[in-house]
Every structure is written in C-alpha cells, then in structure tokens.
JSON list of C-alpha atoms in Angstrom, two decimals:
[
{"chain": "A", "resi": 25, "resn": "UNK", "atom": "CA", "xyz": [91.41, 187.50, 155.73]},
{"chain": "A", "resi": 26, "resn": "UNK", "atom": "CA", "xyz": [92.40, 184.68, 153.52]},
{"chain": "A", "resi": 27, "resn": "UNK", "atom": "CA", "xyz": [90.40, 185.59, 150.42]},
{"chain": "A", "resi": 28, "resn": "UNK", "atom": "CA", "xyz": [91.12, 182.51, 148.63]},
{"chain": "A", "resi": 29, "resn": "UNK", "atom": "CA", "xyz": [89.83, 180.44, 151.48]},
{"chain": "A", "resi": 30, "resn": "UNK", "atom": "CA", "xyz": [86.51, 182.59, 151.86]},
{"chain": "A", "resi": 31, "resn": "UNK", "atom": "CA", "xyz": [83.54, 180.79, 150.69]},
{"chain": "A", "resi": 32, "resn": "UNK", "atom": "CA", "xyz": [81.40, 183.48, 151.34]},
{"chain": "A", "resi": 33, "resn": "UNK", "atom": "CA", "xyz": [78.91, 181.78, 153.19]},
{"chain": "A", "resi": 34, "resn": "UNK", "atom": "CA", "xyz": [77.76, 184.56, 155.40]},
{"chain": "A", "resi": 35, "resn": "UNK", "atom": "CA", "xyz": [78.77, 182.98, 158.71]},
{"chain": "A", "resi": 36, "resn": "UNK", "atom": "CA", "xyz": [80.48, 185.77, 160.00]},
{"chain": "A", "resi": 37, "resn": "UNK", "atom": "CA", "xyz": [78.43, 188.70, 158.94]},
{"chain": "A", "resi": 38, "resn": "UNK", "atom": "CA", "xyz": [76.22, 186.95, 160.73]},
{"chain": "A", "resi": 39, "resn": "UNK", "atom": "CA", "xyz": [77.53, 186.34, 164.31]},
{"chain": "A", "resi": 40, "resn": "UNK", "atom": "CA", "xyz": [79.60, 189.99, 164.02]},
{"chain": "A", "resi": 41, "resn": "UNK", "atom": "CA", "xyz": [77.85, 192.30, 166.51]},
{"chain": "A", "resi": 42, "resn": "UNK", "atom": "CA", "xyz": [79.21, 195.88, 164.55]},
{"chain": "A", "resi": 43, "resn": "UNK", "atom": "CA", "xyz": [78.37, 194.54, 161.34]},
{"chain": "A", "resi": 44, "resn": "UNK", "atom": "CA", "xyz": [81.96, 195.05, 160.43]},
{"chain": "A", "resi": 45, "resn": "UNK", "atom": "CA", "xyz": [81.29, 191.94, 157.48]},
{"chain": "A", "resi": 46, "resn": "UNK", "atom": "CA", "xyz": [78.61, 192.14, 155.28]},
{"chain": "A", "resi": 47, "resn": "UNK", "atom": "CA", "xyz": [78.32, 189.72, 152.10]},
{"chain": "A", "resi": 48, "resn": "UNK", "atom": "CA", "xyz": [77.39, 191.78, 149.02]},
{"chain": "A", "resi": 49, "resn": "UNK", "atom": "CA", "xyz": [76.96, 189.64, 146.17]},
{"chain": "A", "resi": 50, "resn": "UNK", "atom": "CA", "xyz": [79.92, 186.83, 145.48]},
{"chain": "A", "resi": 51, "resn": "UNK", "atom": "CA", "xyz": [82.12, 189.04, 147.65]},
{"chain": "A", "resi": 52, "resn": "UNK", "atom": "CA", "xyz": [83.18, 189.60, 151.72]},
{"chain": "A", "resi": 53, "resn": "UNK", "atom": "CA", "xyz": [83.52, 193.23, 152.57]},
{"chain": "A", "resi": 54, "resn": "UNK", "atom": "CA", "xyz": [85.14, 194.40, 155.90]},
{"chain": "A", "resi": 55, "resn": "UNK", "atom": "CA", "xyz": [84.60, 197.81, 157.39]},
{"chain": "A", "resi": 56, "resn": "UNK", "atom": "CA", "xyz": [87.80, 197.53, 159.76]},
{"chain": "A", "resi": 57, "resn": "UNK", "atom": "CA", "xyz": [86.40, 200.82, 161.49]},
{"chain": "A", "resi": 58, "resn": "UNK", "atom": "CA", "xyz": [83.64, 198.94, 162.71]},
{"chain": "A", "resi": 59, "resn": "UNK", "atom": "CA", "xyz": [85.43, 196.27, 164.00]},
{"chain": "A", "resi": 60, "resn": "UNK", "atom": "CA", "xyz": [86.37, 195.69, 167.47]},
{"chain": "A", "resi": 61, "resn": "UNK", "atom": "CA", "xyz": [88.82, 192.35, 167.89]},
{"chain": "A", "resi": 62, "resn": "UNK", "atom": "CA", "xyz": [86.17, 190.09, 169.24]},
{"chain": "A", "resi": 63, "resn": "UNK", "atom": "CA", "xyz": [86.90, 186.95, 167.97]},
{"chain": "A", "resi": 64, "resn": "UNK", "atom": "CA", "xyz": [83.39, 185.64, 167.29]},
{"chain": "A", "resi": 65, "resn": "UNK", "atom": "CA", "xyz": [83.57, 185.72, 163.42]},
{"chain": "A", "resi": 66, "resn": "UNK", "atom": "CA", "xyz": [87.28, 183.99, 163.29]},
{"chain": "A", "resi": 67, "resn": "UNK", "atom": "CA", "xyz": [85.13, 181.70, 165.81]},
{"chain": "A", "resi": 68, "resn": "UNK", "atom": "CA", "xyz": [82.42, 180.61, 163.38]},
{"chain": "A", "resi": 69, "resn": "UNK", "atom": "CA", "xyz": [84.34, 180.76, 159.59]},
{"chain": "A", "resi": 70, "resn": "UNK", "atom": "CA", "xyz": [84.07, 177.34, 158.44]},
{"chain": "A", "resi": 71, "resn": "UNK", "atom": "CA", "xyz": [87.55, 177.61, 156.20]},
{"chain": "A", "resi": 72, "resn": "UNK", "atom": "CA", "xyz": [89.67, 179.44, 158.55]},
{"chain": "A", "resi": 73, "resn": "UNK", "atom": "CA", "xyz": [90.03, 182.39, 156.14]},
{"chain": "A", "resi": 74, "resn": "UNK", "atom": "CA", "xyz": [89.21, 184.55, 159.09]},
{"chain": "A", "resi": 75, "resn": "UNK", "atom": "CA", "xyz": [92.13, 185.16, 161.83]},
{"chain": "A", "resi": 76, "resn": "UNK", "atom": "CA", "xyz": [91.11, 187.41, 164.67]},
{"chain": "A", "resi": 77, "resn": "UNK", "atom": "CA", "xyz": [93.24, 190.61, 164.53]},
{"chain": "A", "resi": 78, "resn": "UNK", "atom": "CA", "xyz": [95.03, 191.45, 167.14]},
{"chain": "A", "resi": 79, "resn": "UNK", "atom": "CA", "xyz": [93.59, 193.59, 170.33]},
{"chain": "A", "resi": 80, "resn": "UNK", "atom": "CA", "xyz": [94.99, 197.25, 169.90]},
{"chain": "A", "resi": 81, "resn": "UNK", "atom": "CA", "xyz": [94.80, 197.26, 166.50]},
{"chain": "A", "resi": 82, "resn": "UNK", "atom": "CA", "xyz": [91.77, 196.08, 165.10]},
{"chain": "A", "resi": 83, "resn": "UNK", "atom": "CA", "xyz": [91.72, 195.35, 160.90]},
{"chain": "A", "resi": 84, "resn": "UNK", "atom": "CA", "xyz": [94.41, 197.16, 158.79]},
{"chain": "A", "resi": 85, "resn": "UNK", "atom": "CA", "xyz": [92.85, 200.02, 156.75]},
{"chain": "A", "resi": 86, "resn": "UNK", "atom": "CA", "xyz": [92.21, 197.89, 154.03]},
{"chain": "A", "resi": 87, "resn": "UNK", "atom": "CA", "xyz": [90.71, 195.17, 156.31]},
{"chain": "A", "resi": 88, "resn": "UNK", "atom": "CA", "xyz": [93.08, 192.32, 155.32]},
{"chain": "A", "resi": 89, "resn": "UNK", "atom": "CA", "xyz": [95.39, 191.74, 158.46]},
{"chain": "A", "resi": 90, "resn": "UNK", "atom": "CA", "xyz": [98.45, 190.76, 157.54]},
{"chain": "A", "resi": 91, "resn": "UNK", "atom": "CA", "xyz": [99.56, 192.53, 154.98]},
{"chain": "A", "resi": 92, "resn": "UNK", "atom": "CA", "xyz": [101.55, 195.56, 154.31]},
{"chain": "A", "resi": 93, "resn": "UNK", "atom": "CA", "xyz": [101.16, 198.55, 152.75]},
{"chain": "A", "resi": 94, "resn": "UNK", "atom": "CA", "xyz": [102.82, 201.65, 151.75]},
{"chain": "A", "resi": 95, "resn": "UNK", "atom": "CA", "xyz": [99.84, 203.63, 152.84]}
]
C-alpha cells in the first residue's frame, strides 16, 4: 500500500470480504492475516494506493507489500 496515495476513503474496507482493512480514524490499517489475495479492494481504490499482493503470499507482516524488512 501506497500510503501517500491513500485517501482514506473507506472504499476498500468496504468491498474486503475478511475485513482485512478497516479505517480507524485518519488512518488505513491492514490485518495481512486476514487477507486472502482477492483483488476486490485493489479493484475499487480510487488512487491506486492499493496493489493486489501476490497469490501465495498474501500482505507482508507489516501489511505494506513491497517492502523489505529485516524481520
């Protein structure tokens, strides 16, 4: 996820069927456990700060694909 691109707006808490999103407050929190690589809230984000991650392995611990991390 893009954070500088997210505008928050809910869209894809929304439309995600494990509730793997959920706006709380001005922020976008992921719960990559919950999330299975369905595509539907990269579908519906209005600023492209969602990518769909990829299908074996789901969000990154810390829920921001593409990053790394020393663990």
């Amino acid at each position: 996820m893009d954070r500088a691109r997210c505008a928050v707006c809910g869209a894809c808490s929304a439309v995600c069927p494990r509730h793997a999103l959920i706006v709380m407050g001005d922020a976008l929190v992921v719960f990559p456990g919950r999330c299975r690589p369905c595509g539907q809230a990269a579908l519906v984000c209005p600023t492209g700060a969602l990518v769909c991650p990829d299908a074996d392995g789901g969000f990154p611990p810390d829920g921001i694909p593409g990053e790394e991390h020393d663990g």
